[in-house]
PDB file of C-alpha atoms in Angstrom:
ATOM      1  CA  GLY A   1      37.891 100.779 -65.854  1.00 56.00           C
ATOM      2  CA  ALA A   2      40.730 101.089 -63.431  1.00 58.00           C
ATOM      3  CA  VAL A   3      40.506 103.850 -60.875  1.00 84.00           C
ATOM      4  CA  VAL A   4      43.042 105.545 -58.699  1.00 89.00           C
ATOM      5  CA  SER A   5      41.762 107.304 -55.611  1.00 92.00           C
ATOM      6  CA  GLN A   6      43.379 109.885 -53.383  1.00 94.00           C
ATOM      7  CA  HIS A   7      42.489 110.828 -49.854  1.00 95.00           C
ATOM      8  CA  PRO A   8      41.943 113.460 -48.717  1.00 95.00           C
ATOM      9  CA  SER A   9      40.853 115.517 -51.714  1.00 91.00           C
ATOM     10  CA  ARG A  10      41.464 118.739 -49.855  1.00 93.00           C
ATOM     11  CA  VAL A  11      43.354 119.516 -46.662  1.00 96.00           C
ATOM     12  CA  ILE A  12      44.124 122.658 -44.742  1.00 96.00           C
ATOM     13  CA  CYS A  13      46.765 122.514 -42.041  1.00 95.00           C
ATOM     14  CA  LYS A  14      48.806 124.761 -39.820  1.00 96.00           C
ATOM     15  CA  SER A  15      52.419 125.503 -40.560  1.00 96.00           C
ATOM     16  CA  GLY A  16      54.708 122.994 -38.881  1.00 96.00           C
ATOM     17  CA  THR A  17      52.309 120.070 -38.935  1.00 96.00           C
ATOM     18  CA  SER A  18      52.583 116.950 -41.074  1.00 97.00           C
ATOM     19  CA  VAL A  19      50.052 115.824 -43.627  1.00 97.00           C
ATOM     20  CA  LYS A  20      49.625 112.352 -45.088  1.00 97.00           C
ATOM     21  CA  ILE A  21      48.086 111.814 -48.515  1.00 97.00           C
ATOM     22  CA  GLU A  22      46.990 108.337 -49.588  1.00 96.00           C
ATOM     23  CA  CYS A  23      46.905 107.017 -53.123  1.00 95.00           C
ATOM     24  CA  ARG A  24      45.130 103.751 -53.866  1.00 94.00           C
ATOM     25  CA  SER A  25      44.745 101.725 -57.019  1.00 91.00           C
ATOM     26  CA  LEU A  26      41.276 100.252 -56.773  1.00 88.00           C
ATOM     27  CA  ASP A  27      41.121  97.330 -59.175  1.00 83.00           C
ATOM     28  CA  PHE A  28      44.627  96.688 -60.360  1.00 85.00           C
ATOM     29  CA  GLN A  29      48.037  96.207 -58.865  1.00 88.00           C
ATOM     30  CA  ALA A  30      50.288  99.212 -59.178  1.00 88.00           C
ATOM     31  CA  THR A  31      53.874  98.107 -59.446  1.00 87.00           C
ATOM     32  CA  THR A  32      54.968 101.726 -59.719  1.00 89.00           C
ATOM     33  CA  MET A  33      53.510 104.864 -58.206  1.00 92.00           C
ATOM     34  CA  PHE A  34      54.433 108.396 -59.225  1.00 92.00           C
ATOM     35  CA  TRP A  35      53.869 111.534 -57.204  1.00 95.00           C
ATOM     36  CA  TYR A  36      53.461 114.849 -58.985  1.00 93.00           C
ATOM     37  CA  ARG A  37      53.044 118.391 -57.843  1.00 92.00           C
ATOM     38  CA  GLN A  38      51.163 120.994 -59.820  1.00 86.00           C
ATOM     39  CA  PHE A  39      51.556 124.705 -59.210  1.00 78.00           C
ATOM     40  CA  PRO A  40      48.895 127.096 -60.493  1.00 73.00           C
ATOM     41  CA  LYS A  41      49.102 127.567 -64.256  1.00 66.00           C
ATOM     42  CA  GLN A  42      52.080 125.255 -64.481  1.00 70.00           C
ATOM     43  CA  SER A  43      52.664 121.698 -65.549  1.00 74.00           C
ATOM     44  CA  LEU A  44      52.867 118.655 -63.380  1.00 82.00           C
ATOM     45  CA  MET A  45      56.301 118.239 -61.923  1.00 86.00           C
ATOM     46  CA  LEU A  46      57.393 114.756 -61.006  1.00 88.00           C
ATOM     47  CA  MET A  47      58.501 114.569 -57.407  1.00 93.00           C
ATOM     48  CA  ALA A  48      59.342 110.920 -56.982  1.00 92.00           C
ATOM     49  CA  THR A  49      58.874 107.423 -58.308  1.00 90.00           C
ATOM     50  CA  SER A  50      58.294 104.472 -56.051  1.00 89.00           C
ATOM     51  CA  ASN A  51      58.243 100.774 -56.724  1.00 86.00           C
ATOM     52  CA  GLU A  52      56.415  98.492 -54.338  1.00 82.00           C
ATOM     53  CA  GLY A  53      58.611  97.357 -51.503  1.00 81.00           C
ATOM     54  CA  SER A  54      61.583  99.572 -52.272  1.00 83.00           C
ATOM     55  CA  LYS A  55      62.674 103.098 -51.494  1.00 86.00           C
ATOM     56  CA  ALA A  56      61.377 105.924 -53.618  1.00 91.00           C
ATOM     57  CA  THR A  57      63.565 107.651 -56.175  1.00 90.00           C
ATOM     58  CA  TYR A  58      63.337 111.403 -55.829  1.00 93.00           C
ATOM     59  CA  GLU A  59      63.782 113.962 -58.575  1.00 90.00           C
ATOM     60  CA  GLN A  60      66.499 116.538 -58.278  1.00 89.00           C
ATOM     61  CA  GLY A  61      65.555 119.338 -55.932  1.00 91.00           C
ATOM     62  CA  VAL A  62      62.911 117.353 -54.040  1.00 93.00           C
ATOM     63  CA  GLU A  63      63.758 116.904 -50.363  1.00 93.00           C
ATOM     64  CA  LYS A  64      63.266 113.259 -49.468  1.00 92.00           C
ATOM     65  CA  ASP A  65      63.197 113.999 -45.742  1.00 94.00           C
ATOM     66  CA  LYS A  66      60.404 116.480 -46.255  1.00 95.00           C
ATOM     67  CA  PHE A  67      58.299 114.456 -48.667  1.00 96.00           C
ATOM     68  CA  LEU A  68      58.221 110.935 -47.281  1.00 95.00           C
ATOM     69  CA  ILE A  69      56.905 108.332 -49.665  1.00 94.00           C
ATOM     70  CA  ASN A  70      55.876 104.845 -48.673  1.00 90.00           C
ATOM     71  CA  HIS A  71      54.752 102.185 -51.128  1.00 88.00           C
ATOM     72  CA  ALA A  72      54.110  99.295 -48.813  1.00 82.00           C
ATOM     73  CA  SER A  73      51.692  97.366 -50.982  1.00 89.00           C
ATOM     74  CA  LEU A  74      50.686  97.009 -54.614  1.00 90.00           C
ATOM     75  CA  THR A  75      47.574  99.076 -54.043  1.00 92.00           C
ATOM     76  CA  LEU A  76      48.672 101.791 -51.648  1.00 93.00           C
ATOM     77  CA  SER A  77      51.250 104.550 -51.620  1.00 94.00           C
ATOM     78  CA  THR A  78      51.404 107.441 -49.198  1.00 95.00           C
ATOM     79  CA  LEU A  79      53.033 110.842 -49.386  1.00 97.00           C
ATOM     80  CA  THR A  80      53.695 112.583 -46.090  1.00 97.00           C
ATOM     81  CA  VAL A  81      54.551 116.266 -46.151  1.00 97.00           C
ATOM     82  CA  THR A  82      56.496 116.763 -42.938  1.00 96.00           C
ATOM     83  CA  SER A  83      56.659 120.083 -41.102  1.00 96.00           C
ATOM     84  CA  ALA A  84      54.581 121.724 -43.800  1.00 96.00           C
ATOM     85  CA  HIS A  85      55.087 125.379 -44.664  1.00 95.00           C
ATOM     86  CA  PRO A  86      52.983 127.748 -46.762  1.00 94.00           C
ATOM     87  CA  GLU A  87      55.267 127.242 -49.757  1.00 93.00           C
ATOM     88  CA  ASP A  88      54.263 123.559 -49.738  1.00 94.00           C
ATOM     89  CA  SER A  89      50.725 124.585 -50.611  1.00 94.00           C
ATOM     90  CA  SER A  90      50.034 122.964 -53.941  1.00 92.00           C
ATOM     91  CA  PHE A  91      48.065 120.333 -55.794  1.00 91.00           C
ATOM     92  CA  TYR A  92      49.523 116.864 -55.354  1.00 94.00           C
ATOM     93  CA  ILE A  93      48.642 114.150 -57.844  1.00 93.00           C
ATOM     94  CA  CYS A  94      49.556 110.499 -57.742  1.00 94.00           C
ATOM     95  CA  SER A  95      49.683 108.161 -60.662  1.00 91.00           C
ATOM     96  CA  ALA A  96      49.689 104.392 -60.610  1.00 90.00           C
ATOM     97  CA  ARG A  97      51.208 102.200 -63.258  1.00 86.00           C
ATOM     98  CA  GLY A  98      50.601  98.511 -63.502  1.00 84.00           C
ATOM     99  CA  TRP A  99      48.896  95.722 -65.367  1.00 78.00           C
ATOM    100  CA  ASN A 100      45.192  95.912 -65.930  1.00 73.00           C
ATOM    101  CA  ARG A 101      43.509  93.214 -68.028  1.00 74.00           C
ATOM    102  CA  ALA A 102      46.808  92.067 -69.488  1.00 75.00           C
ATOM    103  CA  ARG A 103      47.795  95.590 -70.555  1.00 72.00           C
ATOM    104  CA  GLU A 104      50.305  97.843 -68.903  1.00 73.00           C
ATOM    105  CA  THR A 105      48.837 101.241 -68.317  1.00 76.00           C
ATOM    106  CA  GLN A 106      48.945 104.283 -66.100  1.00 79.00           C
ATOM    107  CA  TYR A 107      46.117 106.084 -64.352  1.00 85.00           C
ATOM    108  CA  PHE A 108      46.032 109.331 -62.437  1.00 88.00           C
ATOM    109  CA  GLY A 109      44.374 110.093 -59.154  1.00 89.00           C
ATOM    110  CA  PRO A 110      42.062 113.085 -58.764  1.00 84.00           C
ATOM    111  CA  GLY A 111      44.624 115.044 -56.795  1.00 90.00           C
ATOM    112  CA  THR A 112      44.852 116.498 -53.297  1.00 93.00           C
ATOM    113  CA  ARG A 113      44.827 120.219 -52.740  1.00 93.00           C
ATOM    114  CA  LEU A 114      47.003 121.166 -49.775  1.00 94.00           C
ATOM    115  CA  LEU A 115      46.780 124.583 -48.159  1.00 95.00           C
ATOM    116  CA  VAL A 116      49.237 125.368 -45.406  1.00 95.00           C
ATOM    117  CA  LEU A 117      48.370 128.367 -43.283  1.00 95.00           C
TER     118      LEU A 117
ATOM    119  CA  ALA B   1      66.679 114.270 -70.146  1.00 73.00           C
ATOM    120  CA  GLN B   2      63.546 114.817 -72.137  1.00 76.00           C
ATOM    121  CA  SER B   3      61.549 118.053 -72.231  1.00 87.00           C
ATOM    122  CA  VAL B   4      58.182 119.018 -73.653  1.00 92.00           C
ATOM    123  CA  SER B   5      56.966 122.399 -74.804  1.00 93.00           C
ATOM    124  CA  GLN B   6      53.422 123.485 -75.524  1.00 93.00           C
ATOM    125  CA  HIS B   7      53.419 126.857 -77.204  1.00 86.00           C
ATOM    126  CA  ASN B   8      49.751 127.694 -76.794  1.00 87.00           C
ATOM    127  CA  HIS B   9      48.999 128.512 -73.180  1.00 89.00           C
ATOM    128  CA  HIS B  10      45.416 129.624 -73.612  1.00 93.00           C
ATOM    129  CA  VAL B  11      43.230 129.027 -76.650  1.00 96.00           C
ATOM    130  CA  ILE B  12      39.719 130.358 -77.106  1.00 97.00           C
ATOM    131  CA  LEU B  13      37.556 128.917 -79.872  1.00 97.00           C
ATOM    132  CA  SER B  14      33.938 129.042 -80.868  1.00 97.00           C
ATOM    133  CA  GLU B  15      31.967 125.830 -81.076  1.00 96.00           C
ATOM    134  CA  ALA B  16      32.488 123.972 -84.344  1.00 96.00           C
ATOM    135  CA  ALA B  17      35.875 125.588 -84.944  1.00 97.00           C
ATOM    136  CA  SER B  18      38.814 123.348 -85.699  1.00 97.00           C
ATOM    137  CA  LEU B  19      41.491 122.807 -83.097  1.00 97.00           C
ATOM    138  CA  GLU B  20      45.198 122.218 -83.278  1.00 97.00           C
ATOM    139  CA  LEU B  21      47.361 122.304 -80.167  1.00 97.00           C
ATOM    140  CA  GLY B  22      51.094 122.234 -80.610  1.00 96.00           C
ATOM    141  CA  CYS B  23      53.470 119.936 -78.768  1.00 97.00           C
ATOM    142  CA  ASN B  24      57.198 119.626 -79.352  1.00 96.00           C
ATOM    143  CA  TYR B  25      59.590 117.483 -77.442  1.00 95.00           C
ATOM    144  CA  SER B  26      63.295 117.115 -77.153  1.00 92.00           C
ATOM    145  CA  TYR B  27      64.980 113.803 -76.465  1.00 87.00           C
ATOM    146  CA  GLY B  28      67.871 111.975 -78.024  1.00 82.00           C
ATOM    147  CA  GLY B  29      66.152 108.636 -78.411  1.00 85.00           C
ATOM    148  CA  THR B  30      62.854 106.948 -79.145  1.00 87.00           C
ATOM    149  CA  VAL B  31      59.877 108.177 -77.174  1.00 89.00           C
ATOM    150  CA  ASN B  32      56.306 107.342 -76.380  1.00 89.00           C
ATOM    151  CA  LEU B  33      53.938 110.275 -76.706  1.00 93.00           C
ATOM    152  CA  PHE B  34      50.717 111.074 -74.888  1.00 92.00           C
ATOM    153  CA  TRP B  35      47.992 113.648 -74.688  1.00 95.00           C
ATOM    154  CA  TYR B  36      46.065 113.986 -71.449  1.00 93.00           C
ATOM    155  CA  VAL B  37      43.002 116.073 -70.714  1.00 93.00           C
ATOM    156  CA  GLN B  38      41.927 117.534 -67.390  1.00 88.00           C
ATOM    157  CA  TYR B  39      38.332 118.719 -67.307  1.00 88.00           C
ATOM    158  CA  PRO B  40      37.467 121.335 -64.659  1.00 83.00           C
ATOM    159  CA  GLY B  41      37.486 119.735 -61.241  1.00 73.00           C
ATOM    160  CA  GLN B  42      38.432 116.309 -62.541  1.00 77.00           C
ATOM    161  CA  HIS B  43      41.541 114.204 -62.735  1.00 76.00           C
ATOM    162  CA  LEU B  44      43.814 113.680 -65.700  1.00 84.00           C
ATOM    163  CA  GLN B  45      42.543 111.312 -68.343  1.00 86.00           C
ATOM    164  CA  LEU B  46      44.369 109.808 -71.273  1.00 88.00           C
ATOM    165  CA  LEU B  47      43.145 111.102 -74.647  1.00 93.00           C
ATOM    166  CA  LEU B  48      45.489 109.164 -76.878  1.00 93.00           C
ATOM    167  CA  LYS B  49      48.987 107.754 -77.081  1.00 90.00           C
ATOM    168  CA  TYR B  50      51.598 106.847 -79.641  1.00 92.00           C
ATOM    169  CA  PHE B  51      54.071 104.032 -79.144  1.00 89.00           C
ATOM    170  CA  SER B  52      54.898 102.929 -82.675  1.00 89.00           C
ATOM    171  CA  GLY B  53      53.324 102.261 -86.064  1.00 92.00           C
ATOM    172  CA  ASP B  54      50.925 104.616 -87.826  1.00 95.00           C
ATOM    173  CA  PRO B  55      51.986 108.151 -86.837  1.00 95.00           C
ATOM    174  CA  LEU B  56      48.394 109.341 -87.018  1.00 97.00           C
ATOM    175  CA  VAL B  57      46.749 108.299 -83.797  1.00 96.00           C
ATOM    176  CA  LYS B  58      43.051 108.476 -83.101  1.00 96.00           C
ATOM    177  CA  GLY B  59      41.849 108.893 -79.560  1.00 93.00           C
ATOM    178  CA  ILE B  60      38.633 109.329 -77.670  1.00 91.00           C
ATOM    179  CA  LYS B  61      36.023 112.031 -78.278  1.00 93.00           C
ATOM    180  CA  GLY B  62      37.108 112.682 -81.861  1.00 95.00           C
ATOM    181  CA  PHE B  63      40.647 113.764 -81.064  1.00 97.00           C
ATOM    182  CA  GLU B  64      43.647 112.730 -83.096  1.00 97.00           C
ATOM    183  CA  ALA B  65      47.340 113.502 -83.067  1.00 98.00           C
ATOM    184  CA  GLU B  66      50.085 113.145 -85.610  1.00 97.00           C
ATOM    185  CA  PHE B  67      53.638 112.240 -84.739  1.00 96.00           C
ATOM    186  CA  ILE B  68      56.102 113.945 -87.070  1.00 96.00           C
ATOM    187  CA  LYS B  69      59.471 112.554 -86.145  1.00 93.00           C
ATOM    188  CA  SER B  70      61.486 115.021 -88.209  1.00 93.00           C
ATOM    189  CA  LYS B  71      59.850 117.915 -86.395  1.00 95.00           C
ATOM    190  CA  PHE B  72      59.805 116.296 -82.948  1.00 95.00           C
ATOM    191  CA  SER B  73      56.140 117.194 -82.830  1.00 96.00           C
ATOM    192  CA  PHE B  74      52.936 115.530 -81.697  1.00 97.00           C
ATOM    193  CA  ASN B  75      50.176 118.046 -82.337  1.00 97.00           C
ATOM    194  CA  LEU B  76      46.643 117.398 -81.159  1.00 98.00           C
ATOM    195  CA  ARG B  77      43.740 118.055 -83.512  1.00 98.00           C
ATOM    196  CA  LYS B  78      39.978 117.974 -83.583  1.00 97.00           C
ATOM    197  CA  PRO B  79      37.971 119.046 -86.643  1.00 97.00           C
ATOM    198  CA  SER B  80      35.069 120.553 -84.723  1.00 97.00           C
ATOM    199  CA  VAL B  81      35.244 121.383 -81.030  1.00 97.00           C
ATOM    200  CA  GLN B  82      32.335 121.329 -78.634  1.00 97.00           C
ATOM    201  CA  TRP B  83      31.671 123.370 -75.530  1.00 96.00           C
ATOM    202  CA  SER B  84      32.315 120.213 -73.486  1.00 96.00           C
ATOM    203  CA  ASP B  85      35.901 120.161 -74.754  1.00 97.00           C
ATOM    204  CA  THR B  86      36.710 123.080 -72.470  1.00 97.00           C
ATOM    205  CA  ALA B  87      39.590 121.737 -70.385  1.00 95.00           C
ATOM    206  CA  GLU B  88      43.324 121.769 -69.849  1.00 92.00           C
ATOM    207  CA  TYR B  89      45.338 119.635 -72.270  1.00 95.00           C
ATOM    208  CA  PHE B  90      48.744 118.226 -71.458  1.00 93.00           C
ATOM    209  CA  CYS B  91      51.245 116.680 -73.802  1.00 95.00           C
ATOM    210  CA  ALA B  92      53.641 114.186 -72.254  1.00 92.00           C
ATOM    211  CA  VAL B  93      56.515 111.950 -73.302  1.00 90.00           C
ATOM    212  CA  ASN B  94      58.577 109.173 -71.848  1.00 85.00           C
ATOM    213  CA  PRO B  95      61.534 107.264 -73.210  1.00 83.00           C
ATOM    214  CA  ALA B  96      60.489 104.151 -75.049  1.00 81.00           C
ATOM    215  CA  ASN B  97      61.621 100.691 -74.010  1.00 69.00           C
ATOM    216  CA  THR B  98      62.680 101.652 -70.518  1.00 60.00           C
ATOM    217  CA  GLY B  99      60.322  99.457 -68.588  1.00 53.00           C
ATOM    218  CA  THR B 100      57.619  99.988 -66.060  1.00 45.00           C
ATOM    219  CA  ALA B 101      59.151 102.856 -64.163  1.00 50.00           C
ATOM    220  CA  SER B 102      59.604 105.088 -67.174  1.00 64.00           C
ATOM    221  CA  LYS B 103      58.749 108.614 -66.110  1.00 74.00           C
ATOM    222  CA  LEU B 104      56.372 110.878 -67.932  1.00 81.00           C
ATOM    223  CA  THR B 105      57.523 114.410 -68.590  1.00 85.00           C
ATOM    224  CA  PHE B 106      54.685 116.856 -69.082  1.00 88.00           C
ATOM    225  CA  GLY B 107      54.349 120.086 -70.987  1.00 89.00           C
ATOM    226  CA  THR B 108      52.981 123.158 -69.237  1.00 85.00           C
ATOM    227  CA  GLY B 109      49.508 122.541 -70.562  1.00 90.00           C
ATOM    228  CA  THR B 110      47.142 124.431 -72.830  1.00 93.00           C
ATOM    229  CA  ARG B 111      43.903 125.771 -71.501  1.00 93.00           C
ATOM    230  CA  LEU B 112      41.174 125.427 -74.103  1.00 96.00           C
ATOM    231  CA  GLN B 113      38.052 127.511 -73.714  1.00 97.00           C
ATOM    232  CA  VAL B 114      35.217 126.802 -76.116  1.00 97.00           C
ATOM    233  CA  THR B 115      32.519 129.452 -76.369  1.00 96.00           C
ATOM    234  CA  LEU B 116      28.950 128.903 -77.492  1.00 91.00           C
TER     235      LEU B 116
END
């Protein structure tokens, strides 16, 4: 079946540095990518939605200059956390929506755990 | 905007017990409804979904859910749970007929712990 991968799976960085997280759809074309953030014991919160080749749409309260999203191709989207701070430590999950075997569907990546020291 | 509430945050059951996890949503229009499962250390997987038609939906691994429109509910059920069902379960909705970029809104999740 279709798979969505994320890289890295885990990252630890110093405060003030930037971190890039990649999300790839492996055997289907993702016309839309979603980025979620999951705090401990809480639900996934949608951060932004991006369509291939256009600017991402951010949810209210999400700083677009801090969380840069690029969706340059139908199989790759990246989330860059700029000037990371400890409060950005979280679990980031991407989801890819597209057509797989003539059916529209949505798959989730395994997530990236970010720890900012 | 739509919202989803899952009233059970943590459920502990013995093997072979029956399961019902509550999910209620609020939205002024037609919705699609989903249940996702996240096993420990793994990514979210789709258990089942409802778009239209028969309100009783059967999913993988013996799970089913019933959409009751009048109650805005989409409860998840399984007649007899197994230890391997230990996981976090998320209910989610999105507005129907809004195209590819329709956003999923998730509930806070229910942690199910099945004891031997």
